[in-house]
Short mmCIF file of C-alpha atoms in Angstrom, two decimals:
data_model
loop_
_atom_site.label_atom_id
_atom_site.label_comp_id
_atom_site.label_asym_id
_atom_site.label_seq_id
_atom_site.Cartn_x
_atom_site.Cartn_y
_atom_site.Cartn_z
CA UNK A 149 103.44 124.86 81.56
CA UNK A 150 106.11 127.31 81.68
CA UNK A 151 106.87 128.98 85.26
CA UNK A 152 106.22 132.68 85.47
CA UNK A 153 109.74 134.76 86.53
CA UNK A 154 110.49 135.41 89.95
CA UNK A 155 109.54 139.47 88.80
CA UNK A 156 105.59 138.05 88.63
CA UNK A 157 105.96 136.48 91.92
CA UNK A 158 103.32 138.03 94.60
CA UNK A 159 102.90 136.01 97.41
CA UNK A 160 105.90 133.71 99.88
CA UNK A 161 104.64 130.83 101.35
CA UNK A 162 106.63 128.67 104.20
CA UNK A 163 106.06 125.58 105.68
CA UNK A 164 106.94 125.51 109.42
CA UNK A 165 106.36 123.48 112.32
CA UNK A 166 104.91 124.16 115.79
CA UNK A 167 105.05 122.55 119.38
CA UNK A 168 103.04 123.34 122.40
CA UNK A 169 105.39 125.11 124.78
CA UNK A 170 103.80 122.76 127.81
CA UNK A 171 102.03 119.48 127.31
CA UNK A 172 100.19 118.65 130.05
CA UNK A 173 100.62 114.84 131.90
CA UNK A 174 98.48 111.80 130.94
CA UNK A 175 94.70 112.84 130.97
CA UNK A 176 95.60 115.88 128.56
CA UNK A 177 93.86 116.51 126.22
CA UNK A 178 96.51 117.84 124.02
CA UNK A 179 96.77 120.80 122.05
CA UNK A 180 93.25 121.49 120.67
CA UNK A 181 93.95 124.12 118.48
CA UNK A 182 96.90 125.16 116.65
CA UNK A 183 97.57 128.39 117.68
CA UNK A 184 95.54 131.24 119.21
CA UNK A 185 97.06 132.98 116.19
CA UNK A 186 95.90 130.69 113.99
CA UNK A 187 93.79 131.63 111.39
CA UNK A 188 92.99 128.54 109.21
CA UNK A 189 89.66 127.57 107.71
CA UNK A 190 90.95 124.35 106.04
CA UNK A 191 88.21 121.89 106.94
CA UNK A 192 89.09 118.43 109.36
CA UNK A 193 87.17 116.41 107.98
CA UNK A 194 88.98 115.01 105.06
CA UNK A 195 90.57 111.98 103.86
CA UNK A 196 93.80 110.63 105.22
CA UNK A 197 96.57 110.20 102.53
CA UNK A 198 98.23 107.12 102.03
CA UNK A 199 101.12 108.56 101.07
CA UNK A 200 104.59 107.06 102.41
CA UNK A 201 106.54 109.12 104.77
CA UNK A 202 109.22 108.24 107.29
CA UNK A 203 108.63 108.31 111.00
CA UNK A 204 111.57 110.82 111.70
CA UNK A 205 109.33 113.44 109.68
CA UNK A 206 106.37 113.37 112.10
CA UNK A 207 108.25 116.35 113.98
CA UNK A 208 109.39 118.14 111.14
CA UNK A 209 112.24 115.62 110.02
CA UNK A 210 115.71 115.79 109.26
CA UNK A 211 115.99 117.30 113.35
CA UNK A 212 114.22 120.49 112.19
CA UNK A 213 110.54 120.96 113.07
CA UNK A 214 109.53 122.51 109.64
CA UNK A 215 109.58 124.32 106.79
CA UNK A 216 108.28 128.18 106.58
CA UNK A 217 105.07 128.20 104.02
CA UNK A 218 105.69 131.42 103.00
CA UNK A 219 103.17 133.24 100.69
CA UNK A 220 104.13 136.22 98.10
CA UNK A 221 101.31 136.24 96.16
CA UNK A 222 101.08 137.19 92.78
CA UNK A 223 99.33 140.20 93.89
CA UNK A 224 100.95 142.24 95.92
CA UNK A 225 99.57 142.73 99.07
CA UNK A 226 98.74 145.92 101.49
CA UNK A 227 99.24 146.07 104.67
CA UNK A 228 95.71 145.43 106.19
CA UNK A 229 95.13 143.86 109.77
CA UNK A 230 92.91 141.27 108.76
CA UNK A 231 93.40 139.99 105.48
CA UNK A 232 95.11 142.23 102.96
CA UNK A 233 93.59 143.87 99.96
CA UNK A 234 95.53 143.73 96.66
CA UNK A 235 96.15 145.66 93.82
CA UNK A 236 95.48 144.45 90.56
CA UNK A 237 99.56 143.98 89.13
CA UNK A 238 100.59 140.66 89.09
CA UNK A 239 103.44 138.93 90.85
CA UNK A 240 104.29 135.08 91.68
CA UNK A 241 103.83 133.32 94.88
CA UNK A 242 106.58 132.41 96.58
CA UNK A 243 106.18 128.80 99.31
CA UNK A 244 108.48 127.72 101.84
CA UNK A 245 108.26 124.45 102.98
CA UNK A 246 109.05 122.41 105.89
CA UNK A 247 112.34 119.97 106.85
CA UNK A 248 114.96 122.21 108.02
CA UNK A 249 113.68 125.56 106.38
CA UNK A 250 112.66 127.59 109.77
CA UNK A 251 113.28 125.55 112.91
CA UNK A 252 114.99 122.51 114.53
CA UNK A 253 114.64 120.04 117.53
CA UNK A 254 117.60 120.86 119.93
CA UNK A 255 116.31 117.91 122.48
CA UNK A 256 114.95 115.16 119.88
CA UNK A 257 113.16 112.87 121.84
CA UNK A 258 110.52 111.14 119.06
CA UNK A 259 107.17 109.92 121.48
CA UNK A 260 105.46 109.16 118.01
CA UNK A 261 107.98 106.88 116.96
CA UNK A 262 107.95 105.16 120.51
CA UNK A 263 104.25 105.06 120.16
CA UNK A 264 104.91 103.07 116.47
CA UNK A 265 107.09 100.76 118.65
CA UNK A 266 104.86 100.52 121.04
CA UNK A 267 101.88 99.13 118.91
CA UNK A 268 104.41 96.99 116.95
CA UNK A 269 105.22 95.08 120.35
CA UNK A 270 101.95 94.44 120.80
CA UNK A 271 101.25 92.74 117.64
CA UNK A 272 100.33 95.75 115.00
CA UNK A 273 101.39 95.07 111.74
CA UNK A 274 103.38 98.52 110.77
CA UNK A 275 102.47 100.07 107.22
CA UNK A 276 104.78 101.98 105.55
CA UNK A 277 102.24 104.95 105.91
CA UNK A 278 101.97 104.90 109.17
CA UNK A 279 103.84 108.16 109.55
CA UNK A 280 102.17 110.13 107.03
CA UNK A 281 98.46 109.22 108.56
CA UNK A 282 99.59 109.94 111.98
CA UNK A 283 100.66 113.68 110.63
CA UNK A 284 97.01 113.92 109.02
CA UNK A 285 95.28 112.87 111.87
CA UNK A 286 93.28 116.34 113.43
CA UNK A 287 94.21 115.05 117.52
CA UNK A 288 96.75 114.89 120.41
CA UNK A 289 99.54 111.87 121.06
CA UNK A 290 96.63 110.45 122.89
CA UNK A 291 94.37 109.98 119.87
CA UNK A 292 97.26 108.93 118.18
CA UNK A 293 97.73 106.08 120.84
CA UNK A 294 94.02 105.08 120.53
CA UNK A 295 94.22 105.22 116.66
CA UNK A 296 97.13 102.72 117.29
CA UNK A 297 95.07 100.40 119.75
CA UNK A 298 97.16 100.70 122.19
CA UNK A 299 96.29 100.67 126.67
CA UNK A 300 98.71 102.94 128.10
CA UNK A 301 99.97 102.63 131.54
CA UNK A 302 99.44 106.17 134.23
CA UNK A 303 103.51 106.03 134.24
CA UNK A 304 104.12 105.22 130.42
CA UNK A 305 101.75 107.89 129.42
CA UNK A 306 103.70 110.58 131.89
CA UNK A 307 107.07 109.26 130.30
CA UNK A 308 105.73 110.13 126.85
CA UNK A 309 104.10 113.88 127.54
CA UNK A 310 107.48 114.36 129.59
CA UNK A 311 109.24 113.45 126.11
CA UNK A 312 106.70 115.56 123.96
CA UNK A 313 107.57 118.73 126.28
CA UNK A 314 110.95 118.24 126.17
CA UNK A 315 111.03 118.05 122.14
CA UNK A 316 108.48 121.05 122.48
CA UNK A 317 110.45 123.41 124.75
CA UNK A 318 113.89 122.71 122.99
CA UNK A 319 112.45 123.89 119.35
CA UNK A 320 114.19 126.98 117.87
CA UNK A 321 113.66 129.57 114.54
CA UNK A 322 117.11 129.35 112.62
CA UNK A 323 119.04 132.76 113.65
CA UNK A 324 118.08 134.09 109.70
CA UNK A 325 114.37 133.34 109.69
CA UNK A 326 113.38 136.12 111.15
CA UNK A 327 115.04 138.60 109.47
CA UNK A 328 114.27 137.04 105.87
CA UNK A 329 110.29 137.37 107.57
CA UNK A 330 110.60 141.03 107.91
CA UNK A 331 112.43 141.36 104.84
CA UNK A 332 109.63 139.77 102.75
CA UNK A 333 107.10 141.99 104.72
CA UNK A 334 108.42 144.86 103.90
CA UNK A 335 108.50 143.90 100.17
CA UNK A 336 104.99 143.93 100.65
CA UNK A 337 104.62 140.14 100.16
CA UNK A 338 101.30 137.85 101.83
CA UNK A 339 102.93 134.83 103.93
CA UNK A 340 101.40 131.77 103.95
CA UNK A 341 102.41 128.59 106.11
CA UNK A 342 102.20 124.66 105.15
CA UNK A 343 103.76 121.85 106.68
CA UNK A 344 103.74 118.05 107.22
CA UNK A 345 103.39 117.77 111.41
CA UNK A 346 101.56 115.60 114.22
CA UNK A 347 99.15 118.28 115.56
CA UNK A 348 101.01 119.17 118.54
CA UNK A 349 103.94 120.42 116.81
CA UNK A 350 102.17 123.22 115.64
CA UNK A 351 101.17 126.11 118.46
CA UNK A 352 104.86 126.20 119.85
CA UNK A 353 106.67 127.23 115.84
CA UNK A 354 103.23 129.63 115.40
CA UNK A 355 104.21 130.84 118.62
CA UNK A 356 107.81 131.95 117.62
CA UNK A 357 106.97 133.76 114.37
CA UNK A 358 107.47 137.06 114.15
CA UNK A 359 103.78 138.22 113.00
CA UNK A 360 100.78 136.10 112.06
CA UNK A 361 100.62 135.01 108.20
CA UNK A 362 98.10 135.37 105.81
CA UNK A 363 97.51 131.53 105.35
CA UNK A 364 97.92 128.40 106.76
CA UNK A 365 97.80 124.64 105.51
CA UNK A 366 98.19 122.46 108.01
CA UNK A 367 98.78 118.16 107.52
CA UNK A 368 96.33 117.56 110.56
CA UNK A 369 93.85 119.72 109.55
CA UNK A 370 93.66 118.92 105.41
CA UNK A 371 94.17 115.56 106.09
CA UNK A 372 97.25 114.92 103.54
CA UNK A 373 100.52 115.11 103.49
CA UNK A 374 102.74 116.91 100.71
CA UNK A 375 103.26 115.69 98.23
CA UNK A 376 99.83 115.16 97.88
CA UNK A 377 98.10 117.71 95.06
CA UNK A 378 95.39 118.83 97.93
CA UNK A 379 97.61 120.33 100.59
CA UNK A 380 98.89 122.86 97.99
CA UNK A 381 95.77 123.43 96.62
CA UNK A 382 94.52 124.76 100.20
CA UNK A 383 97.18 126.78 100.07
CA UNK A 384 96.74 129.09 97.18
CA UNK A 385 93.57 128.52 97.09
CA UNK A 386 93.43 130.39 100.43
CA UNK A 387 95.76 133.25 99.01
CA UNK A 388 92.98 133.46 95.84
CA UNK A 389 95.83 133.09 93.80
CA UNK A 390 96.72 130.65 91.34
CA UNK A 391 99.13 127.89 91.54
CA UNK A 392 101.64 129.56 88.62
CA UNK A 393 101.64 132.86 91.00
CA UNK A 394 103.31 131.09 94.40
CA UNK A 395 106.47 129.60 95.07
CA UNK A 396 107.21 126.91 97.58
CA UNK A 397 110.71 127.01 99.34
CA UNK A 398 111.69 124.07 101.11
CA UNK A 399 114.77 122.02 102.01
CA UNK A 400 112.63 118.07 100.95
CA UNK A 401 112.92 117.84 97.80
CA UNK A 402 110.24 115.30 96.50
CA UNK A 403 107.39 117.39 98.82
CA UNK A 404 108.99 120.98 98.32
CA UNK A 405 109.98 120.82 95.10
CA UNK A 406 109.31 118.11 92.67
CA UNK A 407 105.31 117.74 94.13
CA UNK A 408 104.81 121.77 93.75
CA UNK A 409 105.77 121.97 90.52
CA UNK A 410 103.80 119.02 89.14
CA UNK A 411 100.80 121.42 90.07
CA UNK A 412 102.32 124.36 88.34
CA UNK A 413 103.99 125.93 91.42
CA UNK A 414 106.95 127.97 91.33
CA UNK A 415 110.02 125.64 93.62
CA UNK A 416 113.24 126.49 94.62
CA UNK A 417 115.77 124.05 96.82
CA UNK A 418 116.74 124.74 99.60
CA UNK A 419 120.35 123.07 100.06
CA UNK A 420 122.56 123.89 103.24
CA UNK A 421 124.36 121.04 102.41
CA UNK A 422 125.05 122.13 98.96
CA UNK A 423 123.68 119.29 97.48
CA UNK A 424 120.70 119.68 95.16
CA UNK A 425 119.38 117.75 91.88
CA UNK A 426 118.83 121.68 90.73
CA UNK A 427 121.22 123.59 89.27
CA UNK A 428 119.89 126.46 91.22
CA UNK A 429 119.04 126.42 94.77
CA UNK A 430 118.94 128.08 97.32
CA UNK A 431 122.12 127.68 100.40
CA UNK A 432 120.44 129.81 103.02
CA UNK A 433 117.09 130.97 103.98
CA UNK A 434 119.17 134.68 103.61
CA UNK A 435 119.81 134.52 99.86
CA UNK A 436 115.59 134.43 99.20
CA UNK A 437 115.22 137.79 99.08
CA UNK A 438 117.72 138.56 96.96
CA UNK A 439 116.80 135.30 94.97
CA UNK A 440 113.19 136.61 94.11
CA UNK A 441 114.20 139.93 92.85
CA UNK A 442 116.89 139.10 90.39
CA UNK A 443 116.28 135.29 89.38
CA UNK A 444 113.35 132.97 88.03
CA UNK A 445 113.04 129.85 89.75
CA UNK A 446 114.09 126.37 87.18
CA UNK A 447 111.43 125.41 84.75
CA UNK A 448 108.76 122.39 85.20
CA UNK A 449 110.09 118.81 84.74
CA UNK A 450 108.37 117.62 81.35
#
């Protein structure tokens, strides 16, 4: 299937990650929601993926938290407080996705990979999915510690909410996200937001964003992990758009990229290293804008 030009492009969507800004000591309960902004509807009760993923990307990976699902549907949107109407001229969809796309770790501490440890000590066999089911589990570290079988001690369990706040607190938008935000607004394009994260990543990146998005696909809460077909279904799906009218933007290539455009997404790379299998790409989260109004994004892989 061919890929519509950047001109028919309607809607942005980013994946980006969130912390709590305070995790409370060892009885917490976590972060039970994502955001008080949040405005999901995916449903938590769905299947875990088995997917492979490595344990540095439970927090975003690559020392970012994550990618900026950002939705420009292919209808353009007006400005509405709740969700926006739409006119009836087409335009793509353009997705960001997680990695190092909005935000990064200053203070990487990793209490989900000490938790992996952990169990592994203690006679767990590891799987090589362990990281991506972790990420689509809907609960806090402490479920995750359960899930794991593992008896934490009063002082271990302080030690590891002490390491979760500190990863939390230290998380940061890149200085150009939110100026490419407010650019896309005022281009009149819907935002949407998906991302591979442990749940308690989430409220903390929600809570730096300039403005609330239109959508939001969340690993915990689908219960996949990209590249799995389902969390960009919920995506567009959510947007009512179809999968030729968004683009994904994301800095993992496989999950931003490759998996998108096997469902007939719109992809571009993002490459701050310079280094992309694409011959276009993108080198800063600055040169979108000017990327969806002059070019089309590279054509699906037969």
């Amino acid at each position: 299937q061919a890929l519509l030009p950047a001109s028919s492009i309607a809607a942005v969507v980013i994946t980006a990650s969130s912390r709590a800004r305070a995790v409370q000591a060892r009885p917490r309960a976590g972060l039970d929601c994502a955001s008080s902004r949040h405005r999901s509807n995916v449903c938590t009760e769905t299947p875990i993926s088995c997917d492979t993923t490595p344990t540095w990307a439970l927090s975003g990976g690559n020392n970012r938290a994550t990618a900026l699902f950002l939705n420009a549907s292919p209808y353009r949107a007006i400005s509405h407080p709740c969700r926006p109407q739409v006119q009836h001229h087409r335009e793509a969809t353009t997705i960001l996705t997680r990695g190092g796309t909005l935000a990064e770790i200053g203070d990487r501490r990793r209490p989900y990979a000490r938790l992996l440890r952990l169990a592994a000590q203690a006679g767990r066999i590891s799987r090589p999915d362990d990281a991506a089911r972790i990420m689509s589990i809907n609960g806090d570290i402490w479920a995750i510690a359960t899930w794991l079988g593992l008896a934490l001690s009063p002082a271990l369990c302080d030690e590891l909410a002490d390491e979760l706040a500190i990863e939390i607190s230290s998380i940061r938008l890149y200085p150009e996200v939110v100026p490419v935000l407010r650019a896309l607004q005022r281009q009149g394009l819907q935002l949407g937001l998906c991302s591979n994260l442990a749940k308690p990543y989430a409220p903390p990146v929600l809570s730096l964003l300039p403005f609330e998005f239109d959508a939001y696909a969340w690993s915990f809460e689908v219960g996949v992990v990209k590249p799995d077909h389902r969390i960009y279904s919920t995506i567009w799906q959510s947007l009512a758009l179809s999968p030729g009218e968004v683009l994904m933007v994301g800095d993992t290539y496989e999950a931003d990229c490759l998996g998108p455009r096997r469902v007939g997404m719109h992809a571009i790379h993002l490459a701050r290293n310079l280094a992309s299998p694409d011959p276009r790409f993108l080198r800063s989260l600055s040169d979108l804008p000017s990327y969806l109004a002059r070019q089309a994004p590279p054509s699906v892989p037969q």
